[in-house]
Coordinates of C-alpha atoms in Angstrom, one line a residue:
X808 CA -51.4 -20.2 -11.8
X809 CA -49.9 -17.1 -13.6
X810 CA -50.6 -15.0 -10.8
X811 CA -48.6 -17.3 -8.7
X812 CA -45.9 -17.2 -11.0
X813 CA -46.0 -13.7 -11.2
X814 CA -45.4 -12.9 -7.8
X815 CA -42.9 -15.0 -7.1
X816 CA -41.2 -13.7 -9.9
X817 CA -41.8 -10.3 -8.5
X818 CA -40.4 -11.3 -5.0
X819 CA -37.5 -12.5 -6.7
X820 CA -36.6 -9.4 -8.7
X821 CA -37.2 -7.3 -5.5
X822 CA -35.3 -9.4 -3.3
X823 CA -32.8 -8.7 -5.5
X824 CA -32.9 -5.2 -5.6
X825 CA -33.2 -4.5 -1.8
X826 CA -30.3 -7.0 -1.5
X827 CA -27.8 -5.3 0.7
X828 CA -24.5 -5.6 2.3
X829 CA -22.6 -3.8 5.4
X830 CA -19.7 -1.4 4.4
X831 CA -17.2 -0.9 8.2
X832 CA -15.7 2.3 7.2
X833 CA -11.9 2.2 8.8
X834 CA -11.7 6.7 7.8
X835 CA -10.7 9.1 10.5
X836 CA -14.8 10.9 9.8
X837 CA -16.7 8.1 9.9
X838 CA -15.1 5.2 12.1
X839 CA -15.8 5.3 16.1
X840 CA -14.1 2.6 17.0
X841 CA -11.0 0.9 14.6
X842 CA -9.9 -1.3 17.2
X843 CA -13.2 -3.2 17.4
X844 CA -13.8 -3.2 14.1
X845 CA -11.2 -5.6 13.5
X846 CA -12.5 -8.1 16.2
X847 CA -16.4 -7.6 13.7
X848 CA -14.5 -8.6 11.0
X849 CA -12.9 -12.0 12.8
X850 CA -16.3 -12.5 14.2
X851 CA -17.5 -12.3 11.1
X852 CA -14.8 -14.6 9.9
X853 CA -15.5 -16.9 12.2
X854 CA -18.7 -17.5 11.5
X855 CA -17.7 -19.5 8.1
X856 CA -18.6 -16.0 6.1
X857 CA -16.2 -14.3 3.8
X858 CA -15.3 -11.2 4.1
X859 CA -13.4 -8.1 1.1
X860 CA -10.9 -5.6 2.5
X861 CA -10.8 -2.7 0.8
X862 CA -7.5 -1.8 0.5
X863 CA -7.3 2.1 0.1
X864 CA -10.4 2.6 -0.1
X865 CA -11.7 5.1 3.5
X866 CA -8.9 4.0 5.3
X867 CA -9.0 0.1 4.6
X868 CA -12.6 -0.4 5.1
X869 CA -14.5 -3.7 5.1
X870 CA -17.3 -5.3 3.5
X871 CA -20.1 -7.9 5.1
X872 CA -22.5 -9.7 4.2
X873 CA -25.7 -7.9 5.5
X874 CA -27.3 -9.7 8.6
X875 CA -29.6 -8.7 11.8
X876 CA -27.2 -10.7 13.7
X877 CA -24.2 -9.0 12.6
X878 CA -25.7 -5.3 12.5
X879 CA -26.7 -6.3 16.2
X880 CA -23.4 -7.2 17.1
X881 CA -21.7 -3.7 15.6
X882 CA -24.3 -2.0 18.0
X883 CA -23.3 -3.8 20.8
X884 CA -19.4 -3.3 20.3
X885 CA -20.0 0.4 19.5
X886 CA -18.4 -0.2 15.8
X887 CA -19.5 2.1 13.2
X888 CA -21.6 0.6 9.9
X889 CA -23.1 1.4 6.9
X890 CA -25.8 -0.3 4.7
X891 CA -25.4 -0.7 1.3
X892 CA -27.6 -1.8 -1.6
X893 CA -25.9 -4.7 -3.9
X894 CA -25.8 -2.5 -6.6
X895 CA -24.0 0.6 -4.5
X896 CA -21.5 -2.2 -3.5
X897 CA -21.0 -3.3 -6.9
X898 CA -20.1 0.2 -7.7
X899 CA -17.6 0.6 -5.1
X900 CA -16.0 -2.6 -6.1
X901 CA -16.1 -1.5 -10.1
X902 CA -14.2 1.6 -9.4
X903 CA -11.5 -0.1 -7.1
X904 CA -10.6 -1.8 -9.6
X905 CA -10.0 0.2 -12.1
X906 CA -6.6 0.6 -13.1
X907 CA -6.4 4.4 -12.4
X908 CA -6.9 3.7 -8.3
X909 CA -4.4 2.6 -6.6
X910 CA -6.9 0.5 -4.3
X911 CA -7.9 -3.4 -4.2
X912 CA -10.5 -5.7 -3.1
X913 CA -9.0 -8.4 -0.8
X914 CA -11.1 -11.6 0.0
X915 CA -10.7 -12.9 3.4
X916 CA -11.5 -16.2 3.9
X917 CA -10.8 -17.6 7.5
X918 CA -10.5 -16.8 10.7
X919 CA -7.2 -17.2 12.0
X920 CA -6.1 -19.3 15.0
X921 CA -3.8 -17.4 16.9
X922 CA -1.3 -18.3 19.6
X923 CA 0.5 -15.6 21.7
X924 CA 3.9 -17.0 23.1
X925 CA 4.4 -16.0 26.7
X926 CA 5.1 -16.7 30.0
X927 CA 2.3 -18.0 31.9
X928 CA 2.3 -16.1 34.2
X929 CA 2.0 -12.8 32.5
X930 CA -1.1 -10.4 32.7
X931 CA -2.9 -9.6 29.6
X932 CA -1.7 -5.7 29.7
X933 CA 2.0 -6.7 29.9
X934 CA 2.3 -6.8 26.0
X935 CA 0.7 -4.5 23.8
X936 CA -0.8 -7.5 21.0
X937 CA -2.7 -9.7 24.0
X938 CA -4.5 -5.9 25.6
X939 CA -5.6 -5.1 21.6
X940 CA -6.8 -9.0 21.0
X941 CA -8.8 -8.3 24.3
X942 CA -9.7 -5.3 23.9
X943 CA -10.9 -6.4 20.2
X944 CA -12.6 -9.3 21.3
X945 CA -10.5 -11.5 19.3
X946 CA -9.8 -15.3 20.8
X947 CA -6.3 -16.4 21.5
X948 CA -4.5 -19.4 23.0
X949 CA -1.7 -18.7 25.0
X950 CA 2.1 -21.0 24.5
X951 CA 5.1 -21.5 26.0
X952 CA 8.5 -23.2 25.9
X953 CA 7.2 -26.3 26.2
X954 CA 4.1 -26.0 23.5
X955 CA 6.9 -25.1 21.1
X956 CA 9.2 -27.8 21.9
X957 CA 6.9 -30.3 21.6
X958 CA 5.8 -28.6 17.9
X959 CA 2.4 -28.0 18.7
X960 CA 2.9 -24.3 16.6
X961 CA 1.3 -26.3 13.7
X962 CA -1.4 -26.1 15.2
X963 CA -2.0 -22.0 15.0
X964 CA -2.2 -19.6 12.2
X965 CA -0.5 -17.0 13.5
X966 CA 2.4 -16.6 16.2
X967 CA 3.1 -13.4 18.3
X968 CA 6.0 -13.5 20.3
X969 CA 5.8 -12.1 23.5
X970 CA 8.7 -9.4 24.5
X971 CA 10.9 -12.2 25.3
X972 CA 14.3 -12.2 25.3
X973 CA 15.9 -15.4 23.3
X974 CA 19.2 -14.5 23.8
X975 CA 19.0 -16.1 27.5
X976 CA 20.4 -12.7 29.4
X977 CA 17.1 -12.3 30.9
X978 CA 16.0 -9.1 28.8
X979 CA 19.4 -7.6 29.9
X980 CA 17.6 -6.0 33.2
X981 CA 20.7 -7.0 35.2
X982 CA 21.9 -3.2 35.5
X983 CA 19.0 -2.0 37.4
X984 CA 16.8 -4.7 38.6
X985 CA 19.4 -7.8 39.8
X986 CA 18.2 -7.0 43.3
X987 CA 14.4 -6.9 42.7
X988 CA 12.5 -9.8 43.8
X989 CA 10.4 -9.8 40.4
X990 CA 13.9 -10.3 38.7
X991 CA 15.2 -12.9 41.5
X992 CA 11.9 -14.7 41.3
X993 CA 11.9 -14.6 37.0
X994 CA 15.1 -15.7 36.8
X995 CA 14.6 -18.9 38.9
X996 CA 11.7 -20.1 36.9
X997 CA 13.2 -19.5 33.8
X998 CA 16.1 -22.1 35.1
X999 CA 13.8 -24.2 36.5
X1000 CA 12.0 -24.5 33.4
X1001 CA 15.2 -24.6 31.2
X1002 CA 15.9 -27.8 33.3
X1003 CA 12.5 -29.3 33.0
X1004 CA 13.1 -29.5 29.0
X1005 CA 16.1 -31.3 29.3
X1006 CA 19.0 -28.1 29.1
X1007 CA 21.7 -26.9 30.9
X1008 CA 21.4 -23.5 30.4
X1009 CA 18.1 -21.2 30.0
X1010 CA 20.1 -19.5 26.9
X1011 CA 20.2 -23.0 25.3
X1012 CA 16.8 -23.8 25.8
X1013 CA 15.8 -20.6 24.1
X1014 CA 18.0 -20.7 21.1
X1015 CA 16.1 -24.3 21.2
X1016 CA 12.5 -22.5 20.7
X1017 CA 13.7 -20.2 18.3
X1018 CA 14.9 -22.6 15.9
X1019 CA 11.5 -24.2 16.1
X1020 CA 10.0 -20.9 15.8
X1021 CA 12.3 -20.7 12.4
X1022 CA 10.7 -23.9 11.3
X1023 CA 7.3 -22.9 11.9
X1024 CA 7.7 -19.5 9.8
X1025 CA 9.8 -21.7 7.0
X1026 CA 6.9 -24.3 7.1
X1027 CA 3.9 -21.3 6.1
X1028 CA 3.2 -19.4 9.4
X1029 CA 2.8 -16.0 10.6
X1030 CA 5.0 -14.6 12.5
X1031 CA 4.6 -11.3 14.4
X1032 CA 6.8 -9.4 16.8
X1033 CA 7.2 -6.4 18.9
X1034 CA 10.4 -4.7 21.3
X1035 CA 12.8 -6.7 22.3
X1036 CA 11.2 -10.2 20.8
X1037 CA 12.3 -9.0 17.3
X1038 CA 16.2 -8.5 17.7
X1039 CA 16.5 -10.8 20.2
X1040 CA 15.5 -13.3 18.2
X1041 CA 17.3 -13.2 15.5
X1042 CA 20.4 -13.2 17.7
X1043 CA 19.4 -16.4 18.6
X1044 CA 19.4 -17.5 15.3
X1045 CA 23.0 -16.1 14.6
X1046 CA 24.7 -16.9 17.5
X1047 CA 23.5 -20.8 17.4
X1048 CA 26.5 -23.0 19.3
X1049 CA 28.0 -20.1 20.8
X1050 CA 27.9 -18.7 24.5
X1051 CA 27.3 -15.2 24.4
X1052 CA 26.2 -14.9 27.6
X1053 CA 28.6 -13.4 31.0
X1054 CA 28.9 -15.6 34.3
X1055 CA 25.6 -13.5 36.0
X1056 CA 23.1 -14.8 33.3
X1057 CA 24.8 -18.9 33.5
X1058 CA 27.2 -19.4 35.6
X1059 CA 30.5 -19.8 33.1
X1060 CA 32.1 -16.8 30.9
X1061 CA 31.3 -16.2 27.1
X1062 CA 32.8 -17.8 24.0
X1063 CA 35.9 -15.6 23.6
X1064 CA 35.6 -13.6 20.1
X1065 CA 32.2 -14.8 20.0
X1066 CA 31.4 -11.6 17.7
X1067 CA 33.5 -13.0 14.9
X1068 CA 32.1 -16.2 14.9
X1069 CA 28.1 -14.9 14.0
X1070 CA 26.6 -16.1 11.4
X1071 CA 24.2 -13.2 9.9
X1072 CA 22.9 -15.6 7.1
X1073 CA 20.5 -17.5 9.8
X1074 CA 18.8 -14.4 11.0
X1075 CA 15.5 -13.5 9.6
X1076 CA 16.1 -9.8 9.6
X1077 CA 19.1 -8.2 10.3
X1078 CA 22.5 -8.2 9.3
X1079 CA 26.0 -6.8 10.2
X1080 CA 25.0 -6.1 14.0
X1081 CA 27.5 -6.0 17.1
X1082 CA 26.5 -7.5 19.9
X1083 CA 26.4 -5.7 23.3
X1084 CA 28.7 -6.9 25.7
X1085 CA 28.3 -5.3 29.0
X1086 CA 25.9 -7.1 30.8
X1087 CA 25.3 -3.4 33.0
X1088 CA 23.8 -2.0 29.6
X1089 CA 20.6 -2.2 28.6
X1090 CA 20.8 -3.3 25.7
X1091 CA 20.9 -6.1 23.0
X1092 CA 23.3 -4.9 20.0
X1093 CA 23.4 -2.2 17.6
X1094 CA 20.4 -3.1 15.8
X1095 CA 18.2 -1.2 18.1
X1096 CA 18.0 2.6 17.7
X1097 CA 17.0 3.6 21.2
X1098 CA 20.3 5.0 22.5
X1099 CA 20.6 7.2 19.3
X1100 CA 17.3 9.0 19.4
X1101 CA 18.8 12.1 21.5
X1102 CA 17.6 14.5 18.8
X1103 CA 14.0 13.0 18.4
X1104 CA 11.2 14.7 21.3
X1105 CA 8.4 13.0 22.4
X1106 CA 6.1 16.1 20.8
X1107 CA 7.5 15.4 17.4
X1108 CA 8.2 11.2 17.7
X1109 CA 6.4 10.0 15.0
X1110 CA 6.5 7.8 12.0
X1111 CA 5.3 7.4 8.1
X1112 CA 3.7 4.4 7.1
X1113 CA 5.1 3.8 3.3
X1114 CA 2.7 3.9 -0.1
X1115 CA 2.8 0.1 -1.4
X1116 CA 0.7 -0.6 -4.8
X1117 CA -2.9 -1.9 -3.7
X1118 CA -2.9 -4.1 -6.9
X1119 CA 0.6 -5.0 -7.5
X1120 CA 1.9 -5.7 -3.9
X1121 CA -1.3 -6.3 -1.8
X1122 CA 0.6 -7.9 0.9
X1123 CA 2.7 -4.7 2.4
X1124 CA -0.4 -2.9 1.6
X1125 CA -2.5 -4.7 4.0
X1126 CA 0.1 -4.3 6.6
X1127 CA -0.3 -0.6 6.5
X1128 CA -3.6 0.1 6.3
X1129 CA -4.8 3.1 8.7
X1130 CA -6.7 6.2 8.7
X1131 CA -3.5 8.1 8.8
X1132 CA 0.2 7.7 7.3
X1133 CA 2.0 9.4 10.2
X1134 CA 2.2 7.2 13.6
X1135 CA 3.3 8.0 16.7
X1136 CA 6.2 7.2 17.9
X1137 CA 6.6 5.2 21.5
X1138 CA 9.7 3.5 22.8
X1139 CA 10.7 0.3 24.2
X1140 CA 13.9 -1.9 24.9
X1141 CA 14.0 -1.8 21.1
X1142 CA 12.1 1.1 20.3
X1143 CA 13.5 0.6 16.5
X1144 CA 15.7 -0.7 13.8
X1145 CA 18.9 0.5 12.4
X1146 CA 18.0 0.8 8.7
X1147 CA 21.6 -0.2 7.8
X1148 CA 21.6 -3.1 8.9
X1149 CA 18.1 -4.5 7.5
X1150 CA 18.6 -7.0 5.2
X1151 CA 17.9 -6.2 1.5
X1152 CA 15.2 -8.5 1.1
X1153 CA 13.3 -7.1 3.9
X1154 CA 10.6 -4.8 3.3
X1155 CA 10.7 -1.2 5.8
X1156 CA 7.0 -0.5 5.9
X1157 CA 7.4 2.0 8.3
X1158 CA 10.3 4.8 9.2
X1159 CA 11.0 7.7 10.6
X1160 CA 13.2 9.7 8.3
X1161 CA 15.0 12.5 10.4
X1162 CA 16.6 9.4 12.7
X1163 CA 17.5 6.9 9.8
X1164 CA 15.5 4.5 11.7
X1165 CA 12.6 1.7 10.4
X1166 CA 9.8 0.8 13.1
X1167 CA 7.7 -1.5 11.4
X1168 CA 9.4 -4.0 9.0
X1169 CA 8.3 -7.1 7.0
X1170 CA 9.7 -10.6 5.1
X1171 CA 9.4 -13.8 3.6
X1172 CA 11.1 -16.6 5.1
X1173 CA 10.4 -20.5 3.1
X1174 CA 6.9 -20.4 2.5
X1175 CA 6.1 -17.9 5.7
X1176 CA 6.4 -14.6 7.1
X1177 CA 7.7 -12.4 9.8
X1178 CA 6.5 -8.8 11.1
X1179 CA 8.9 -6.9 13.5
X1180 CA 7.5 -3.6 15.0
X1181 CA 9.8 -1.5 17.3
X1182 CA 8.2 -0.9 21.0
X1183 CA 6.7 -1.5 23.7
X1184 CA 2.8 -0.1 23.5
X1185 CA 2.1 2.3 21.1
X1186 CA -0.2 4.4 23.6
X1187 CA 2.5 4.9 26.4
X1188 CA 5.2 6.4 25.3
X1189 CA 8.0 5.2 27.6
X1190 CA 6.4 2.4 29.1
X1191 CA 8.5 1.2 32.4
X1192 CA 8.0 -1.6 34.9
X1193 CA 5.2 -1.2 36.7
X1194 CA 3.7 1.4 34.8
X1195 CA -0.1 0.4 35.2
X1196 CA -1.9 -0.9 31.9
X1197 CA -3.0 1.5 28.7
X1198 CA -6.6 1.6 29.1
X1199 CA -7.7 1.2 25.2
X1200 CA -11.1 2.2 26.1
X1201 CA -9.6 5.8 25.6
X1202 CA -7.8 4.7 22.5
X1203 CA -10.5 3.3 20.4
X1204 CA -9.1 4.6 16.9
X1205 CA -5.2 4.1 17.9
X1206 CA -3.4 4.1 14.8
X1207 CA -0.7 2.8 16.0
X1208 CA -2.8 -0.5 17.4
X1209 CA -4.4 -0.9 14.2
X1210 CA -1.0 -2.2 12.7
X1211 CA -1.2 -4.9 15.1
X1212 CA -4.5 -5.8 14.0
X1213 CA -3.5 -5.5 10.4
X1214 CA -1.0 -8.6 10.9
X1215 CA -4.0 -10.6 12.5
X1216 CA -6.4 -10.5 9.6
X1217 CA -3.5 -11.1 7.0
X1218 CA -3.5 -15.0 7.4
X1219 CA -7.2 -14.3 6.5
X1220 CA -6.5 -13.2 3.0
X1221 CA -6.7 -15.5 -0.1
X1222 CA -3.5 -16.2 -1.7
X1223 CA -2.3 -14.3 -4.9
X1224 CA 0.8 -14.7 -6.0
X1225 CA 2.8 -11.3 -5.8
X1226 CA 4.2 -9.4 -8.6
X1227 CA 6.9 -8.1 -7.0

């Protein structure tokens, strides 16, 4: 009977000391494949097992619980692992937190559920979010005009707006496209649509599903978007009861003086804007920083993630997580954000310096949050209609994607309270 005791005492102490774990290095060395990394981690998520970011600490690495099933699964994806003892772990974890390291251990609890607003018709490589949730293996439901409107956001997590245009001017592609059957054919659905829901005007049903977007974000969501979604909608929130749009886009002329009559306080992000008039240009207001980027080349477009405290403000910190803190730069309709007028409370958590500009900003709205993140796709520089599709297969480490991904394991993270 002691023997038996013995042994299983035995086992137990060297179950324990064999006990391991998987470390996902996210470094430049060691990491094959960021991108699908991310979707290991959801999976992982997903599978009612927690998960600790390591904030700092090889480039915002991960660690797993140890598992055949999972160590199969990193094979398969091509994502890059390492096993770890408990008590190698343990160490890792001891020195992030000691006060000295500007690094923290973040747990993550639950896979998000994520929604990606956009038109139905749209192909996955259109937008730069659904081609990285693909691409990463991560599940998403795709919403609409009507899904909003009927407040079915509280269903999902996390929100990415499409590169919508809320403002109701049809993305402003009157200039050069008013002849093009794509443009013809959008247009008509849109107003179609608009009259389905019960408005008279596409711009009014839009300003409609921002303002339920508003409440979502106020109510505890996530809220994430890129290019022209970002400006556009927070003109939507400013210019709420007036026409701002010219007889091509619906039919009647704009509110005269309409500019004065903007109330900055609604929007989420910006302030002090003018709007663009001409319906020939381009162009949304003078929040966007594309026109103004005459001294900034392609060879030297890039842009500096900022250094957040790992312990103090773990949120911003998340956000920014790479391998690298210099991005490349891409454009778009808005390819970035005037820094003057940002509101104060919003956080710039990316910037390029030499252009005064900010490409990747964050806030807190009620008891939510928004990311805006200038451009289009941040593997294709100018990226025009009917361009064909970044093939991420060739961009398996993209720094620039890996922001995205960032914002979709957020929701994830257990809730501290931040000191700053």
């Amino acid at each position: 009977m002691k023997k038996v005791v013995l042994f299983l005492l035995f086992a137990v102490f060297v179950s324990k000391v064999t006990a391991s774990v998987i470390l996902i290095p996210m470094d430049a060395e060691f990491q094959k494949n960021h991108l699908k990394a991310y979707g290991i981690t959801y999976w992982v998520l997903s599978k009612q097992q927690k998960v600790q970011w390591l904030l700092n600490y090889r480039g915002g690495s991960f660690l797993l619980p140890d598992g055949e099933a999972i160590r199969k699964e990193c094979q398969i994806r091509g994502v890059s692992f390492e096993i770890l003892s408990d008590g190698e772990a343990n160490g890792i974890l001891d020195d992030i937190s000691s006060p000295s390291k500007n690094q923290e251990s973040v747990i993550l609890e639950k896979a998000p559920k994520i929604a990606v607003y956009s038109p139905k018709g749209k192909q996955p490589w259109d937008d730069a979010v659904t081609m990285v949730l693909t691409y990463a293996e991560i599940p998403y439901i795709t919403i609409y005009d009507e899904e909003v409107l009927e407040d079915k956001l509280a269903l999902y997590d996390w929100l990415h707006l499409h590169h919508e245009d809320f403002t109701g001017q049809y993305g402003k592609f009157y200039g050069a496209y008013r002849a093009a059957p794509w443009y013809m054919q959008q247009k008509k659905d849109a107003e179609a649509l608009a009259t389905k829901l019960g408005y008279s005007k596409v711009s009014e049903a839009k300003r409609a599903v921002a303002l339920k977007i508003r409440n979502y974000v106020i109510g505890g969501g996530f809220m994430f978007a890129m290019c022209s979604a970002t400006d556009s909608f927070d003109i939507a929130l400013a210019t709420h009861g007036l026409d701002i749009c010219e007889p091509m886009f619906d039919g009647d002329p704009s509110e005269a003086n309409y500019q004065s009559k903007l109330d900055y306080t609604k929007s989420f992000a910006f302030t002090d804007y003018i709007l663009e008039r001409n319906p020939l240009q381009y162009e949304f207001s003078s929040i966007d920083m594309t026109s103004k980027r005459r001294k900034i080349q392609k060879e030297t477009d890039y842009f500096s993630l900022m250094d957040f405290s790992a312990k103090w403000d773990p949120i911003p910190t998340m956000l920014c997580q790479n391998h690298t803190s210099l991005v490349k730069g891409f454009m778009g309709q808005t390819t970035a954000f005037n820094r003057e007028q940002i509101k104060p409370t919003v956080l710039v958590l990316g910037e390029n310096r030499i252009n005064s500009e900010a490409r990747y900003i964050h806030g807190i709205k009620g008891k939510g949050f928004f990311t805006f993140y200038g451009g289009h796709d941040p593997e294709d520089y100018q990226h025009r209609v009917g361009d064909p599709k970044t093939e991420l297969e060739l961009h398996p480490t993209s720094p620039g994607y890996r922001l995205i991904l960032n914002n979709i394991l957020f929701p994830a993270a257990r809730k501290k309270k931040q000191k700053t």
